[in-house]
Amino acid sequence: PMVEFLNFEVLEDHGWALEDEALFEKAGDANLQSTDFGRFYVDPNDTLLEAAEKNGFAWPFACRGGACTNCAVAVVEGEMPSPASHILPPELTEKGIRLSCIAAPVSDNAKIVYNLKHLPEVSELLL
Ligand code: FES
């Protein structure tokens, strides 16, 4: 799968909303740094976090086991199934929030906002 990614801190800096349908278009026009906005390919069998690291990106994590939410991302477009065992409550998985250390996109293309640990609903779960 090809993943297009955007740093959540950019949303905060620009006052953009996760729900904004034109979010990635705005990001494309904003001259962002290559660590904040870009794309990479996820090899089969890699988690999204592993794929980011293989491509040279330092995305947040701590436990690597679905237990801390430091690695949370929001799936804006595409499919990224969530394994059964993890710390995220249903209210967040229903909104498309996933843990990048234990999951990966399965659709050919996905749009992902990483660094979601700064979203208030996620940061209150941080361990
Ligand atoms: Fe802890 Fe992913 S790194 S849940």
mmCIF file of N, CA and C and ligand atoms in Angstrom:
data_model
loop_
_atom_site.group_PDB
_atom_site.id
_atom_site.type_symbol
_atom_site.label_atom_id
_atom_site.label_comp_id
_atom_site.label_asym_id
_atom_site.label_seq_id
_atom_site.Cartn_x
_atom_site.Cartn_y
_atom_site.Cartn_z
ATOM 1 N N PRO A 1 0.820 -1.222 0.000
ATOM 2 C CA PRO A 1 0.000 0.000 0.000
ATOM 3 C C PRO A 1 0.853 1.271 0.000
ATOM 4 N N MET A 2 0.413 2.264 -0.685
ATOM 5 C CA MET A 2 1.083 3.566 -0.692
ATOM 6 C C MET A 2 0.396 4.453 0.345
ATOM 7 N N VAL A 3 1.196 5.014 1.223
ATOM 8 C CA VAL A 3 0.651 5.858 2.283
ATOM 9 C C VAL A 3 1.077 7.303 2.072
ATOM 10 N N GLU A 4 0.094 8.180 2.111
ATOM 11 C CA GLU A 4 0.378 9.606 2.137
ATOM 12 C C GLU A 4 0.201 10.046 3.593
ATOM 13 N N PHE A 5 1.181 10.743 4.139
ATOM 14 C CA PHE A 5 1.110 11.065 5.566
ATOM 15 C C PHE A 5 1.224 12.567 5.824
ATOM 16 N N LEU A 6 0.719 12.950 6.963
ATOM 17 C CA LEU A 6 0.745 14.350 7.392
ATOM 18 C C LEU A 6 0.913 14.359 8.911
ATOM 19 N N ASN A 7 1.738 15.278 9.401
ATOM 20 C CA ASN A 7 1.992 15.399 10.835
ATOM 21 C C ASN A 7 0.847 16.167 11.503
ATOM 22 N N PHE A 8 0.305 15.616 12.585
ATOM 23 C CA PHE A 8 -0.794 16.286 13.294
ATOM 24 C C PHE A 8 -0.388 17.674 13.789
ATOM 25 N N GLU A 9 0.883 17.859 14.098
ATOM 26 C CA GLU A 9 1.323 19.180 14.574
ATOM 27 C C GLU A 9 1.126 20.264 13.511
ATOM 28 N N VAL A 10 1.173 19.862 12.233
ATOM 29 C CA VAL A 10 0.921 20.822 11.158
ATOM 30 C C VAL A 10 -0.536 21.304 11.220
ATOM 31 N N LEU A 11 -1.441 20.386 11.535
ATOM 32 C CA LEU A 11 -2.853 20.771 11.653
ATOM 33 C C LEU A 11 -3.015 21.815 12.750
ATOM 34 N N GLU A 12 -2.328 21.552 13.869
ATOM 35 C CA GLU A 12 -2.425 22.488 15.000
ATOM 36 C C GLU A 12 -1.831 23.842 14.617
ATOM 37 N N ASP A 13 -0.693 23.824 13.930
ATOM 38 C CA ASP A 13 -0.042 25.087 13.545
ATOM 39 C C ASP A 13 -0.906 25.909 12.594
ATOM 40 N N HIS A 14 -1.618 25.229 11.682
ATOM 41 C CA HIS A 14 -2.389 25.943 10.665
ATOM 42 C C HIS A 14 -3.861 26.092 11.032
ATOM 43 N N GLY A 15 -4.278 25.504 12.142
ATOM 44 C CA GLY A 15 -5.683 25.556 12.519
ATOM 45 C C GLY A 15 -6.562 24.715 11.612
ATOM 46 N N TRP A 16 -5.999 23.645 11.051
ATOM 47 C CA TRP A 16 -6.768 22.755 10.185
ATOM 48 C C TRP A 16 -7.434 21.659 11.015
ATOM 49 N N ALA A 17 -8.595 21.175 10.537
ATOM 50 C CA ALA A 17 -9.322 20.125 11.254
ATOM 51 C C ALA A 17 -9.077 18.771 10.595
ATOM 52 N N LEU A 18 -9.023 17.727 11.433
ATOM 53 C CA LEU A 18 -8.887 16.353 10.934
ATOM 54 C C LEU A 18 -10.023 15.995 9.977
ATOM 55 N N GLU A 19 -11.191 16.551 10.233
ATOM 56 C CA GLU A 19 -12.389 16.210 9.452
ATOM 57 C C GLU A 19 -12.430 16.940 8.106
ATOM 58 N N ASP A 20 -11.529 17.890 7.908
ATOM 59 C CA ASP A 20 -11.530 18.697 6.686
ATOM 60 C C ASP A 20 -11.267 17.811 5.459
ATOM 61 N N GLU A 21 -12.218 17.756 4.540
ATOM 62 C CA GLU A 21 -12.056 16.870 3.381
ATOM 63 C C GLU A 21 -10.923 17.313 2.461
ATOM 64 N N ALA A 22 -10.576 18.583 2.522
ATOM 65 C CA ALA A 22 -9.497 19.101 1.665
ATOM 66 C C ALA A 22 -8.159 19.136 2.401
ATOM 67 N N LEU A 23 -8.082 18.439 3.532
ATOM 68 C CA LEU A 23 -6.885 18.510 4.373
ATOM 69 C C LEU A 23 -5.594 18.217 3.615
ATOM 70 N N PHE A 24 -5.568 17.107 2.871
ATOM 71 C CA PHE A 24 -4.321 16.733 2.198
ATOM 72 C C PHE A 24 -4.033 17.637 0.999
ATOM 73 N N GLU A 25 -5.068 18.202 0.401
ATOM 74 C CA GLU A 25 -4.835 19.197 -0.665
ATOM 75 C C GLU A 25 -4.198 20.455 -0.081
ATOM 76 N N LYS A 26 -4.728 20.889 1.048
ATOM 77 C CA LYS A 26 -4.139 22.061 1.712
ATOM 78 C C LYS A 26 -2.685 21.785 2.063
ATOM 79 N N ALA A 27 -2.438 20.578 2.576
ATOM 80 C CA ALA A 27 -1.068 20.217 2.954
ATOM 81 C C ALA A 27 -0.161 20.243 1.724
ATOM 82 N N GLY A 28 -0.683 19.764 0.589
ATOM 83 C CA GLY A 28 0.101 19.732 -0.636
ATOM 84 C C GLY A 28 0.475 21.116 -1.122
ATOM 85 N N ASP A 29 -0.360 22.095 -0.784
ATOM 86 C CA ASP A 29 -0.112 23.474 -1.237
ATOM 87 C C ASP A 29 0.710 24.278 -0.236
ATOM 88 N N ALA A 30 1.032 23.682 0.907
ATOM 89 C CA ALA A 30 1.576 24.481 2.016
ATOM 90 C C ALA A 30 3.092 24.446 2.124
ATOM 91 N N ASN A 31 3.783 23.809 1.162
ATOM 92 C CA ASN A 31 5.243 23.820 1.199
ATOM 93 C C ASN A 31 5.804 23.245 2.493
ATOM 94 N N LEU A 32 5.305 22.101 2.903
ATOM 95 C CA LEU A 32 5.686 21.525 4.190
ATOM 96 C C LEU A 32 7.003 20.765 4.087
ATOM 97 N N GLN A 33 7.627 20.556 5.236
ATOM 98 C CA GLN A 33 8.866 19.780 5.290
ATOM 99 C C GLN A 33 8.584 18.318 4.956
ATOM 100 N N SER A 34 9.622 17.636 4.438
ATOM 101 C CA SER A 34 9.431 16.252 3.992
ATOM 102 C C SER A 34 9.163 15.302 5.164
ATOM 103 N N THR A 35 9.484 15.724 6.388
ATOM 104 C CA THR A 35 9.145 14.874 7.541
ATOM 105 C C THR A 35 7.687 15.073 7.959
ATOM 106 N N ASP A 36 7.089 16.197 7.566
ATOM 107 C CA ASP A 36 5.715 16.492 7.975
ATOM 108 C C ASP A 36 4.674 16.023 6.968
ATOM 109 N N PHE A 37 5.057 15.945 5.715
ATOM 110 C CA PHE A 37 4.097 15.603 4.670
ATOM 111 C C PHE A 37 4.833 14.880 3.556
ATOM 112 N N GLY A 38 4.305 13.744 3.136
ATOM 113 C CA GLY A 38 4.957 13.002 2.070
ATOM 114 C C GLY A 38 4.280 11.670 1.860
ATOM 115 N N ARG A 39 5.005 10.731 1.248
ATOM 116 C CA ARG A 39 4.426 9.418 1.020
ATOM 117 C C ARG A 39 5.517 8.351 1.051
ATOM 118 N N PHE A 40 5.100 7.139 1.375
ATOM 119 C CA PHE A 40 6.011 5.996 1.299
ATOM 120 C C PHE A 40 5.191 4.735 1.097
ATOM 121 N N TYR A 41 5.908 3.680 0.713
ATOM 122 C CA TYR A 41 5.278 2.400 0.437
ATOM 123 C C TYR A 41 5.402 1.503 1.674
ATOM 124 N N VAL A 42 4.323 0.802 2.007
ATOM 125 C CA VAL A 42 4.336 -0.126 3.139
ATOM 126 C C VAL A 42 4.463 -1.547 2.599
ATOM 127 N N ASP A 43 5.579 -2.223 2.932
ATOM 128 C CA ASP A 43 5.746 -3.617 2.505
ATOM 129 C C ASP A 43 4.742 -4.503 3.226
ATOM 130 N N PRO A 44 4.271 -5.550 2.546
ATOM 131 C CA PRO A 44 3.401 -6.513 3.211
ATOM 132 C C PRO A 44 4.133 -7.067 4.440
ATOM 133 N N ASN A 45 3.418 -7.319 5.493
ATOM 134 C CA ASN A 45 3.964 -7.844 6.761
ATOM 135 C C ASN A 45 4.608 -6.791 7.650
ATOM 136 N N ASP A 46 4.808 -5.582 7.158
ATOM 137 C CA ASP A 46 5.294 -4.515 8.036
ATOM 138 C C ASP A 46 4.110 -3.796 8.664
ATOM 139 N N THR A 47 4.300 -3.353 9.911
ATOM 140 C CA THR A 47 3.314 -2.438 10.477
ATOM 141 C C THR A 47 3.565 -1.052 9.874
ATOM 142 N N LEU A 48 2.601 -0.166 10.070
ATOM 143 C CA LEU A 48 2.774 1.192 9.541
ATOM 144 C C LEU A 48 3.990 1.861 10.196
ATOM 145 N N LEU A 49 4.172 1.646 11.494
ATOM 146 C CA LEU A 49 5.316 2.244 12.196
ATOM 147 C C LEU A 49 6.628 1.720 11.625
ATOM 148 N N GLU A 50 6.718 0.413 11.393
ATOM 149 C CA GLU A 50 7.941 -0.161 10.817
ATOM 150 C C GLU A 50 8.216 0.423 9.431
ATOM 151 N N ALA A 51 7.170 0.569 8.647
ATOM 152 C CA ALA A 51 7.336 1.110 7.300
ATOM 153 C C ALA A 51 7.828 2.552 7.361
ATOM 154 N N ALA A 52 7.289 3.339 8.278
ATOM 155 C CA ALA A 52 7.750 4.724 8.431
ATOM 156 C C ALA A 52 9.232 4.729 8.791
ATOM 157 N N GLU A 53 9.617 3.862 9.715
ATOM 158 C CA GLU A 53 11.018 3.817 10.156
ATOM 159 C C GLU A 53 11.944 3.372 9.015
ATOM 160 N N LYS A 54 11.499 2.367 8.253
ATOM 161 C CA LYS A 54 12.316 1.906 7.113
ATOM 162 C C LYS A 54 12.552 3.028 6.116
ATOM 163 N N ASN A 55 11.601 3.956 6.061
ATOM 164 C CA ASN A 55 11.721 5.077 5.134
ATOM 165 C C ASN A 55 12.411 6.283 5.765
ATOM 166 N N GLY A 56 12.951 6.078 6.960
ATOM 167 C CA GLY A 56 13.765 7.110 7.581
ATOM 168 C C GLY A 56 13.009 8.104 8.443
ATOM 169 N N PHE A 57 11.743 7.801 8.768
ATOM 170 C CA PHE A 57 10.959 8.737 9.572
ATOM 171 C C PHE A 57 10.908 8.289 11.029
ATOM 172 N N ALA A 58 11.037 9.256 11.929
ATOM 173 C CA ALA A 58 11.013 8.964 13.361
ATOM 174 C C ALA A 58 9.632 9.314 13.915
ATOM 175 N N TRP A 59 8.703 8.406 13.779
ATOM 176 C CA TRP A 59 7.350 8.636 14.301
ATOM 177 C C TRP A 59 7.308 8.213 15.764
ATOM 178 N N PRO A 60 6.422 8.850 16.553
ATOM 179 C CA PRO A 60 6.403 8.542 17.984
ATOM 180 C C PRO A 60 5.955 7.104 18.284
ATOM 181 N N PHE A 61 6.538 6.528 19.307
ATOM 182 C CA PHE A 61 6.126 5.208 19.798
ATOM 183 C C PHE A 61 6.695 5.058 21.206
ATOM 184 N N ALA A 62 6.240 4.049 21.913
ATOM 185 C CA ALA A 62 6.900 3.680 23.169
ATOM 186 C C ALA A 62 6.888 2.163 23.333
ATOM 187 N N CYS A 63 5.693 1.569 23.474
ATOM 188 C CA CYS A 63 5.644 0.142 23.841
ATOM 189 C C CYS A 63 5.781 -0.806 22.657
ATOM 190 N N ARG A 64 5.385 -0.378 21.486
ATOM 191 C CA ARG A 64 5.345 -1.229 20.283
ATOM 192 C C ARG A 64 4.437 -2.442 20.434
ATOM 193 N N GLY A 65 3.513 -2.383 21.364
ATOM 194 C CA GLY A 65 2.664 -3.560 21.577
ATOM 195 C C GLY A 65 1.184 -3.237 21.752
ATOM 196 N N GLY A 66 0.750 -2.059 21.315
ATOM 197 C CA GLY A 66 -0.679 -1.743 21.391
ATOM 198 C C GLY A 66 -1.159 -1.358 22.777
ATOM 199 N N ALA A 67 -0.227 -0.975 23.657
ATOM 200 C CA ALA A 67 -0.621 -0.740 25.048
ATOM 201 C C ALA A 67 -0.478 0.695 25.531
ATOM 202 N N CYS A 68 0.013 1.630 24.686
ATOM 203 C CA CYS A 68 0.307 2.955 25.259
ATOM 204 C C CYS A 68 -0.277 4.141 24.483
ATOM 205 N N THR A 69 -0.651 3.985 23.245
ATOM 206 C CA THR A 69 -1.226 5.029 22.358
ATOM 207 C C THR A 69 -0.239 6.104 21.868
ATOM 208 N N ASN A 70 1.037 6.003 22.228
ATOM 209 C CA ASN A 70 1.993 6.996 21.712
ATOM 210 C C ASN A 70 2.067 7.002 20.188
ATOM 211 N N CYS A 71 1.779 5.872 19.571
ATOM 212 C CA CYS A 71 1.958 5.727 18.121
ATOM 213 C C CYS A 71 0.670 5.982 17.334
ATOM 214 N N ALA A 72 -0.352 6.550 17.989
ATOM 215 C CA ALA A 72 -1.665 6.676 17.351
ATOM 216 C C ALA A 72 -1.633 7.506 16.072
ATOM 217 N N VAL A 73 -2.413 7.070 15.091
ATOM 218 C CA VAL A 73 -2.591 7.782 13.825
ATOM 219 C C VAL A 73 -4.086 7.855 13.519
ATOM 220 N N ALA A 74 -4.459 8.772 12.633
ATOM 221 C CA ALA A 74 -5.842 8.831 12.157
ATOM 222 C C ALA A 74 -5.862 8.431 10.695
ATOM 223 N N VAL A 75 -6.726 7.496 10.346
ATOM 224 C CA VAL A 75 -6.881 7.072 8.960
ATOM 225 C C VAL A 75 -7.931 7.984 8.320
ATOM 226 N N VAL A 76 -7.472 8.870 7.446
ATOM 227 C CA VAL A 76 -8.355 9.840 6.806
ATOM 228 C C VAL A 76 -8.979 9.218 5.561
ATOM 229 N N GLU A 77 -8.213 8.347 4.905
ATOM 230 C CA GLU A 77 -8.711 7.658 3.714
ATOM 231 C C GLU A 77 -8.045 6.294 3.646
ATOM 232 N N GLY A 78 -8.787 5.275 3.204
ATOM 233 C CA GLY A 78 -8.226 3.936 3.083
ATOM 234 C C GLY A 78 -8.677 3.033 4.221
ATOM 235 N N GLU A 79 -8.215 1.786 4.150
ATOM 236 C CA GLU A 79 -8.606 0.772 5.134
ATOM 237 C C GLU A 79 -7.400 0.373 5.958
ATOM 238 N N MET A 80 -7.567 0.392 7.272
ATOM 239 C CA MET A 80 -6.491 -0.063 8.161
ATOM 240 C C MET A 80 -7.153 -0.792 9.323
ATOM 241 N N PRO A 81 -7.319 -2.115 9.192
ATOM 242 C CA PRO A 81 -8.023 -2.867 10.228
ATOM 243 C C PRO A 81 -7.280 -2.815 11.557
ATOM 244 N N SER A 82 -8.033 -2.820 12.632
ATOM 245 C CA SER A 82 -7.447 -2.749 13.963
ATOM 246 C C SER A 82 -7.467 -4.135 14.596
ATOM 247 N N PRO A 83 -6.318 -4.636 15.076
ATOM 248 C CA PRO A 83 -6.340 -5.934 15.766
ATOM 249 C C PRO A 83 -7.254 -5.878 16.993
ATOM 250 N N ALA A 84 -7.692 -7.022 17.458
ATOM 251 C CA ALA A 84 -8.679 -7.058 18.545
ATOM 252 C C ALA A 84 -8.108 -6.538 19.858
ATOM 253 N N SER A 85 -6.826 -6.809 20.107
ATOM 254 C CA SER A 85 -6.293 -6.512 21.427
ATOM 255 C C SER A 85 -5.453 -5.242 21.431
ATOM 256 N N HIS A 86 -5.969 -4.179 22.002
ATOM 257 C CA HIS A 86 -5.217 -2.927 22.114
ATOM 258 C C HIS A 86 -5.942 -2.023 23.092
ATOM 259 N N ILE A 87 -5.322 -0.878 23.382
ATOM 260 C CA ILE A 87 -5.813 -0.013 24.451
ATOM 261 C C ILE A 87 -6.870 1.000 23.991
ATOM 262 N N LEU A 88 -7.034 1.196 22.679
ATOM 263 C CA LEU A 88 -7.940 2.256 22.211
ATOM 264 C C LEU A 88 -9.404 1.924 22.506
ATOM 265 N N PRO A 89 -10.145 2.877 23.050
ATOM 266 C CA PRO A 89 -11.581 2.653 23.262
ATOM 267 C C PRO A 89 -12.341 2.726 21.937
ATOM 268 N N PRO A 90 -13.536 2.085 21.883
ATOM 269 C CA PRO A 90 -14.305 2.060 20.634
ATOM 270 C C PRO A 90 -14.609 3.454 20.076
ATOM 271 N N GLU A 91 -14.799 4.456 20.941
ATOM 272 C CA GLU A 91 -15.115 5.809 20.431
ATOM 273 C C GLU A 91 -14.003 6.287 19.499
ATOM 274 N N LEU A 92 -12.774 5.897 19.791
ATOM 275 C CA LEU A 92 -11.658 6.366 18.959
ATOM 276 C C LEU A 92 -11.480 5.494 17.713
ATOM 277 N N THR A 93 -11.632 4.187 17.843
ATOM 278 C CA THR A 93 -11.489 3.353 16.638
ATOM 279 C C THR A 93 -12.601 3.670 15.643
ATOM 280 N N GLU A 94 -13.793 4.017 16.161
ATOM 281 C CA GLU A 94 -14.891 4.393 15.255
ATOM 282 C C GLU A 94 -14.558 5.654 14.466
ATOM 283 N N LYS A 95 -13.722 6.503 15.017
ATOM 284 C CA LYS A 95 -13.310 7.734 14.322
ATOM 285 C C LYS A 95 -12.143 7.496 13.386
ATOM 286 N N GLY A 96 -11.691 6.232 13.249
ATOM 287 C CA GLY A 96 -10.584 5.942 12.341
ATOM 288 C C GLY A 96 -9.224 6.067 12.996
ATOM 289 N N ILE A 97 -9.196 6.112 14.317
ATOM 290 C CA ILE A 97 -7.897 6.189 14.993
ATOM 291 C C ILE A 97 -7.346 4.775 15.197
ATOM 292 N N ARG A 98 -6.073 4.611 14.885
ATOM 293 C CA ARG A 98 -5.418 3.303 14.934
ATOM 294 C C ARG A 98 -4.058 3.436 15.600
ATOM 295 N N LEU A 99 -3.488 2.294 15.970
ATOM 296 C CA LEU A 99 -2.146 2.264 16.549
ATOM 297 C C LEU A 99 -1.177 1.778 15.480
ATOM 298 N N SER A 100 -0.213 2.611 15.117
ATOM 299 C CA SER A 100 0.650 2.274 13.984
ATOM 300 C C SER A 100 1.626 1.148 14.312
ATOM 301 N N CYS A 101 1.814 0.824 15.611
ATOM 302 C CA CYS A 101 2.767 -0.239 15.967
ATOM 303 C C CYS A 101 2.187 -1.629 15.777
ATOM 304 N N ILE A 102 0.867 -1.722 15.636
ATOM 305 C CA ILE A 102 0.267 -3.061 15.527
ATOM 306 C C ILE A 102 -0.631 -3.189 14.300
ATOM 307 N N ALA A 103 -0.640 -2.198 13.419
ATOM 308 C CA ALA A 103 -1.549 -2.265 12.272
ATOM 309 C C ALA A 103 -0.905 -1.620 11.057
ATOM 310 N N ALA A 104 -1.477 -1.904 9.889
ATOM 311 C CA ALA A 104 -0.989 -1.326 8.637
ATOM 312 C C ALA A 104 -2.160 -1.216 7.670
ATOM 313 N N PRO A 105 -2.065 -0.301 6.725
ATOM 314 C CA PRO A 105 -3.139 -0.181 5.732
ATOM 315 C C PRO A 105 -3.221 -1.448 4.872
ATOM 316 N N VAL A 106 -4.424 -1.793 4.455
ATOM 317 C CA VAL A 106 -4.607 -2.924 3.540
ATOM 318 C C VAL A 106 -5.106 -2.466 2.172
ATOM 319 N N SER A 107 -5.558 -1.220 2.067
ATOM 320 C CA SER A 107 -5.995 -0.689 0.778
ATOM 321 C C SER A 107 -4.770 -0.227 -0.015
ATOM 322 N N ASP A 108 -4.903 -0.125 -1.342
ATOM 323 C CA ASP A 108 -3.757 0.263 -2.175
ATOM 324 C C ASP A 108 -3.213 1.634 -1.794
ATOM 325 N N ASN A 109 -4.122 2.514 -1.392
ATOM 326 C CA ASN A 109 -3.733 3.865 -1.003
ATOM 327 C C ASN A 109 -4.357 4.213 0.338
ATOM 328 N N ALA A 110 -3.647 4.997 1.120
ATOM 329 C CA ALA A 110 -4.207 5.459 2.384
ATOM 330 C C ALA A 110 -3.664 6.844 2.686
ATOM 331 N N LYS A 111 -4.498 7.623 3.352
ATOM 332 C CA LYS A 111 -4.059 8.925 3.856
ATOM 333 C C LYS A 111 -4.088 8.853 5.378
ATOM 334 N N ILE A 112 -2.940 9.157 5.979
ATOM 335 C CA ILE A 112 -2.752 8.952 7.418
ATOM 336 C C ILE A 112 -2.233 10.232 8.057
ATOM 337 N N VAL A 113 -2.862 10.641 9.158
ATOM 338 C CA VAL A 113 -2.290 11.724 9.962
ATOM 339 C C VAL A 113 -1.586 11.065 11.146
ATOM 340 N N TYR A 114 -0.279 11.263 11.263
ATOM 341 C CA TYR A 114 0.461 10.654 12.373
ATOM 342 C C TYR A 114 0.693 11.685 13.472
ATOM 343 N N ASN A 115 1.237 11.211 14.607
ATOM 344 C CA ASN A 115 1.486 12.105 15.753
ATOM 345 C C ASN A 115 0.187 12.461 16.474
ATOM 346 N N LEU A 116 -0.780 11.554 16.419
ATOM 347 C CA LEU A 116 -2.088 11.824 17.012
ATOM 348 C C LEU A 116 -2.050 11.861 18.528
ATOM 349 N N LYS A 117 -0.884 11.541 19.109
ATOM 350 C CA LYS A 117 -0.821 11.587 20.572
ATOM 351 C C LYS A 117 -1.057 12.997 21.088
ATOM 352 N N HIS A 118 -0.979 13.991 20.189
ATOM 353 C CA HIS A 118 -1.257 15.360 20.603
ATOM 354 C C HIS A 118 -2.746 15.713 20.538
ATOM 355 N N LEU A 119 -3.556 14.791 20.008
ATOM 356 C CA LEU A 119 -5.008 15.022 20.018
ATOM 357 C C LEU A 119 -5.493 14.819 21.462
ATOM 358 N N PRO A 120 -6.282 15.763 21.998
ATOM 359 C CA PRO A 120 -6.654 15.648 23.417
ATOM 360 C C PRO A 120 -7.262 14.290 23.797
ATOM 361 N N GLU A 121 -8.166 13.750 22.965
ATOM 362 C CA GLU A 121 -8.798 12.466 23.321
ATOM 363 C C GLU A 121 -7.773 11.341 23.430
ATOM 364 N N VAL A 122 -6.677 11.461 22.655
ATOM 365 C CA VAL A 122 -5.641 10.419 22.707
ATOM 366 C C VAL A 122 -4.663 10.713 23.839
ATOM 367 N N SER A 123 -4.292 11.977 24.013
ATOM 368 C CA SER A 123 -3.254 12.282 25.009
ATOM 369 C C SER A 123 -3.727 11.936 26.418
ATOM 370 N N GLU A 124 -5.048 11.950 26.647
ATOM 371 C CA GLU A 124 -5.489 11.596 27.998
ATOM 372 C C GLU A 124 -5.360 10.089 28.266
ATOM 373 N N LEU A 125 -5.129 9.295 27.212
ATOM 374 C CA LEU A 125 -4.923 7.857 27.387
ATOM 375 C C LEU A 125 -3.445 7.492 27.501
ATOM 376 N N LEU A 126 -2.573 8.463 27.218
ATOM 377 C CA LEU A 126 -1.138 8.149 27.129
ATOM 378 C C LEU A 126 -0.607 7.547 28.418
ATOM 379 N N LEU A 127 0.188 6.493 28.260
ATOM 380 C CA LEU A 127 0.816 5.869 29.434
ATOM 381 C C LEU A 127 2.316 6.109 29.369
HETATM 382 FE FE1 FES B 1 2.497 1.827 22.312
HETATM 383 FE FE2 FES B 1 1.911 1.632 19.740
HETATM 384 S S1 FES B 1 3.772 2.197 20.624
HETATM 385 S S2 FES B 1 0.563 1.445 21.394
#
